[in-house]
Structure formats: structure tokens, C-alpha cells
PDB file of C-alpha atoms in Angstrom:
ATOM      1  CA  UNK A   1     -90.882 137.524-193.043  1.00  0.00           C
ATOM      2  CA  UNK A   2     -92.274 140.783-194.351  1.00  0.00           C
ATOM      3  CA  UNK A   3     -91.060 144.171-193.207  1.00  0.00           C
ATOM      4  CA  UNK A   4     -93.504 146.054-190.975  1.00  0.00           C
ATOM      5  CA  UNK A   5     -95.364 148.909-192.559  1.00  0.00           C
ATOM      6  CA  UNK A   6     -94.115 152.385-191.664  1.00  0.00           C
ATOM      7  CA  UNK A   7     -97.518 153.308-190.228  1.00  0.00           C
ATOM      8  CA  UNK A   8     -97.547 150.199-188.046  1.00  0.00           C
ATOM      9  CA  UNK A   9     -94.092 151.027-186.665  1.00  0.00           C
ATOM     10  CA  UNK A  10     -95.102 154.585-185.847  1.00  0.00           C
ATOM     11  CA  UNK A  11     -98.263 153.344-184.156  1.00  0.00           C
ATOM     12  CA  UNK A  12     -96.324 150.794-182.096  1.00  0.00           C
ATOM     13  CA  UNK A  13     -93.833 153.472-181.070  1.00  0.00           C
ATOM     14  CA  UNK A  14     -96.521 155.863-179.840  1.00  0.00           C
ATOM     15  CA  UNK A  15     -98.241 153.030-177.956  1.00  0.00           C
ATOM     16  CA  UNK A  16     -94.976 152.177-176.218  1.00  0.00           C
ATOM     17  CA  UNK A  17     -94.451 155.885-175.439  1.00  0.00           C
ATOM     18  CA  UNK A  18     -97.958 156.061-173.996  1.00  0.00           C
ATOM     19  CA  UNK A  19     -97.517 153.072-171.707  1.00  0.00           C
ATOM     20  CA  UNK A  20     -94.089 154.330-170.642  1.00  0.00           C
ATOM     21  CA  UNK A  21     -95.684 157.632-169.632  1.00  0.00           C
ATOM     22  CA  UNK A  22     -98.455 155.704-167.869  1.00  0.00           C
ATOM     23  CA  UNK A  23     -95.842 153.868-165.811  1.00  0.00           C
ATOM     24  CA  UNK A  24     -94.959 157.224-164.221  1.00  0.00           C
ATOM     25  CA  UNK A  25     -98.477 157.693-162.882  1.00  0.00           C
ATOM     26  CA  UNK A  26     -98.916 157.730-159.119  1.00  0.00           C
ATOM     27  CA  UNK A  27    -100.728 154.752-157.658  1.00  0.00           C
ATOM     28  CA  UNK A  28    -102.016 153.607-154.319  1.00  0.00           C
ATOM     29  CA  UNK A  29     -99.035 152.589-152.174  1.00  0.00           C
ATOM     30  CA  UNK A  30     -96.900 152.527-155.332  1.00  0.00           C
ATOM     31  CA  UNK A  31     -98.429 149.216-156.423  1.00  0.00           C
ATOM     32  CA  UNK A  32     -99.015 150.176-160.082  1.00  0.00           C
ATOM     33  CA  UNK A  33    -102.002 147.839-160.311  1.00  0.00           C
ATOM     34  CA  UNK A  34    -102.358 148.079-164.085  1.00  0.00           C
ATOM     35  CA  UNK A  35    -101.413 145.912-167.006  1.00  0.00           C
ATOM     36  CA  UNK A  36    -101.409 146.916-170.664  1.00  0.00           C
ATOM     37  CA  UNK A  37    -102.006 144.622-173.612  1.00  0.00           C
ATOM     38  CA  UNK A  38    -100.812 145.793-177.030  1.00  0.00           C
ATOM     39  CA  UNK A  39    -102.619 145.279-180.317  1.00  0.00           C
ATOM     40  CA  UNK A  40    -101.987 146.763-183.771  1.00  0.00           C
ATOM     41  CA  UNK A  41    -103.923 149.995-183.302  1.00  0.00           C
ATOM     42  CA  UNK A  42    -104.919 149.913-179.657  1.00  0.00           C
ATOM     43  CA  UNK A  43    -103.928 149.197-176.094  1.00  0.00           C
ATOM     44  CA  UNK A  44    -106.126 147.593-173.465  1.00  0.00           C
ATOM     45  CA  UNK A  45    -105.877 148.576-169.810  1.00  0.00           C
ATOM     46  CA  UNK A  46    -106.500 145.901-167.182  1.00  0.00           C
ATOM     47  CA  UNK A  47    -106.471 145.931-163.408  1.00  0.00           C
ATOM     48  CA  UNK A  48    -103.695 143.561-162.325  1.00  0.00           C
ATOM     49  CA  UNK A  49    -105.241 141.561-159.469  1.00  0.00           C
ATOM     50  CA  UNK A  50    -101.926 140.323-158.092  1.00  0.00           C
ATOM     51  CA  UNK A  51    -100.916 143.946-157.425  1.00  0.00           C
ATOM     52  CA  UNK A  52    -104.080 144.908-155.558  1.00  0.00           C
ATOM     53  CA  UNK A  53    -103.746 145.150-151.791  1.00  0.00           C
ATOM     54  CA  UNK A  54    -106.785 143.168-150.682  1.00  0.00           C
ATOM     55  CA  UNK A  55    -106.397 144.135-147.041  1.00  0.00           C
ATOM     56  CA  UNK A  56    -106.435 147.912-147.645  1.00  0.00           C
ATOM     57  CA  UNK A  57    -108.454 147.893-150.872  1.00  0.00           C
ATOM     58  CA  UNK A  58    -110.903 144.967-150.670  1.00  0.00           C
ATOM     59  CA  UNK A  59    -113.294 146.406-153.268  1.00  0.00           C
ATOM     60  CA  UNK A  60    -110.405 147.341-155.628  1.00  0.00           C
ATOM     61  CA  UNK A  61    -111.703 150.920-155.813  1.00  0.00           C
ATOM     62  CA  UNK A  62    -108.292 152.467-155.119  1.00  0.00           C
ATOM     63  CA  UNK A  63    -106.704 150.183-157.706  1.00  0.00           C
ATOM     64  CA  UNK A  64    -109.246 151.303-160.314  1.00  0.00           C
ATOM     65  CA  UNK A  65    -108.534 154.955-159.450  1.00  0.00           C
ATOM     66  CA  UNK A  66    -104.823 154.284-159.880  1.00  0.00           C
ATOM     67  CA  UNK A  67    -105.522 152.679-163.260  1.00  0.00           C
ATOM     68  CA  UNK A  68    -107.496 155.778-164.230  1.00  0.00           C
ATOM     69  CA  UNK A  69    -104.445 157.896-163.462  1.00  0.00           C
ATOM     70  CA  UNK A  70    -102.321 155.644-165.666  1.00  0.00           C
ATOM     71  CA  UNK A  71    -104.919 155.956-168.424  1.00  0.00           C
ATOM     72  CA  UNK A  72    -104.785 159.745-168.131  1.00  0.00           C
ATOM     73  CA  UNK A  73    -100.982 159.713-168.464  1.00  0.00           C
ATOM     74  CA  UNK A  74    -101.217 157.489-171.554  1.00  0.00           C
ATOM     75  CA  UNK A  75    -103.778 159.803-173.173  1.00  0.00           C
ATOM     76  CA  UNK A  76    -101.650 162.882-172.484  1.00  0.00           C
ATOM     77  CA  UNK A  77     -98.701 161.135-174.107  1.00  0.00           C
ATOM     78  CA  UNK A  78    -100.753 160.228-177.184  1.00  0.00           C
ATOM     79  CA  UNK A  79    -102.075 163.802-177.481  1.00  0.00           C
ATOM     80  CA  UNK A  80     -98.549 165.167-177.248  1.00  0.00           C
ATOM     81  CA  UNK A  81     -97.504 162.743-180.010  1.00  0.00           C
ATOM     82  CA  UNK A  82    -100.291 164.164-182.162  1.00  0.00           C
ATOM     83  CA  UNK A  83    -102.528 161.108-182.200  1.00  0.00           C
ATOM     84  CA  UNK A  84    -106.299 161.025-182.218  1.00  0.00           C
ATOM     85  CA  UNK A  85    -107.662 158.579-179.664  1.00  0.00           C
ATOM     86  CA  UNK A  86    -110.943 156.899-178.932  1.00  0.00           C
ATOM     87  CA  UNK A  87    -111.389 155.505-175.441  1.00  0.00           C
ATOM     88  CA  UNK A  88    -113.901 152.823-174.522  1.00  0.00           C
ATOM     89  CA  UNK A  89    -114.274 152.545-170.755  1.00  0.00           C
ATOM     90  CA  UNK A  90    -116.110 150.243-168.358  1.00  0.00           C
ATOM     91  CA  UNK A  91    -118.012 148.045-168.316  1.00  0.00           C
ATOM     92  CA  UNK A  92    -116.740 145.090-170.270  1.00  0.00           C
ATOM     93  CA  UNK A  93    -119.006 142.255-169.231  1.00  0.00           C
ATOM     94  CA  UNK A  94    -116.968 139.750-171.247  1.00  0.00           C
ATOM     95  CA  UNK A  95    -113.801 140.652-169.319  1.00  0.00           C
ATOM     96  CA  UNK A  96    -114.459 142.634-166.115  1.00  0.00           C
ATOM     97  CA  UNK A  97    -110.738 143.185-165.498  1.00  0.00           C
ATOM     98  CA  UNK A  98    -110.448 145.220-168.706  1.00  0.00           C
ATOM     99  CA  UNK A  99    -111.023 148.807-167.668  1.00  0.00           C
ATOM    100  CA  UNK A 100    -110.491 150.605-170.965  1.00  0.00           C
ATOM    101  CA  UNK A 101    -109.455 150.267-174.583  1.00  0.00           C
ATOM    102  CA  UNK A 102    -107.561 153.096-176.270  1.00  0.00           C
ATOM    103  CA  UNK A 103    -107.686 153.096-180.057  1.00  0.00           C
ATOM    104  CA  UNK A 104    -105.143 155.219-181.870  1.00  0.00           C
ATOM    105  CA  UNK A 105    -106.380 156.907-185.003  1.00  0.00           C
ATOM    106  CA  UNK A 106    -105.103 159.378-187.537  1.00  0.00           C
ATOM    107  CA  UNK A 107    -102.424 161.946-186.913  1.00  0.00           C
ATOM    108  CA  UNK A 108    -103.590 165.312-185.636  1.00  0.00           C
ATOM    109  CA  UNK A 109    -101.733 168.410-184.552  1.00  0.00           C
ATOM    110  CA  UNK A 110     -99.873 167.742-181.338  1.00  0.00           C
ATOM    111  CA  UNK A 111    -101.680 169.299-178.402  1.00  0.00           C
ATOM    112  CA  UNK A 112     -99.435 172.038-176.990  1.00  0.00           C
ATOM    113  CA  UNK A 113    -101.053 171.760-173.557  1.00  0.00           C
ATOM    114  CA  UNK A 114    -100.417 168.015-173.516  1.00  0.00           C
ATOM    115  CA  UNK A 115     -96.784 168.563-174.478  1.00  0.00           C
ATOM    116  CA  UNK A 116     -96.343 171.013-171.588  1.00  0.00           C
ATOM    117  CA  UNK A 117     -98.147 168.678-169.195  1.00  0.00           C
ATOM    118  CA  UNK A 118     -96.006 165.721-170.244  1.00  0.00           C
ATOM    119  CA  UNK A 119     -92.790 167.665-169.649  1.00  0.00           C
ATOM    120  CA  UNK A 120     -93.719 168.583-166.064  1.00  0.00           C
TER     121      UNK A 120
END
């Protein structure tokens, strides 16, 4: 087994931080209808169908809005960690449950506004 590269560890840590911050996002009826999938340099955001309230949200619009809030929290976390991000949003015709992909790029100066926002 080879030791992970330092850059890969740092990237994994900021991705975990981002999804941890996203977990604090408000959601419709507290359902947290999102699911994250980790990759080396990116995270994918999916709507989690089993957490959608079909009776009150039959078109899943409120669930998608909740996922957008989680995405926002993840992006604020990444900005406060000083990471450049590229976001690819809907539509993904190959996988309609995937709402967005966040790719983490090179280090940048941490965004002071994002740091303040994350602390509040």
C-alpha cells in the first residue's frame, strides 16, 4: 500500500469539511434530502429520493431547493479554506438525480467574507 500524497490528503480534508458544513444547511422539514459522493478532486451532489416527502413535495422542487442550500454551504466552506472551485449544475441527462459537481482546484487566498459567513 502506498502512502497518500500530501495534496490528496489536503483535498480530501477540505471536501469532508465542505460536506460537514453542508450538513448544517436548513432543509424542508429537516429532511436533508441530499447525498454527497466523494471522488479524488470533486464531490457530487445528489437528491436523495428516500428523504423526499412525496406527499408535500410531489415534484421534488422543495428538495432541490434544500440541496441548493447545502451546495451553498459547501461552497462557502471551500472558499473559507482557500480553495478554487468549479461547479457544474443541472442538467445531467445521464444521471438526473445528480444536481451538481464541485471540482476543487488550486489553492487561493481564503475569502474573508466566506470565513465570517461560515462562523455565523
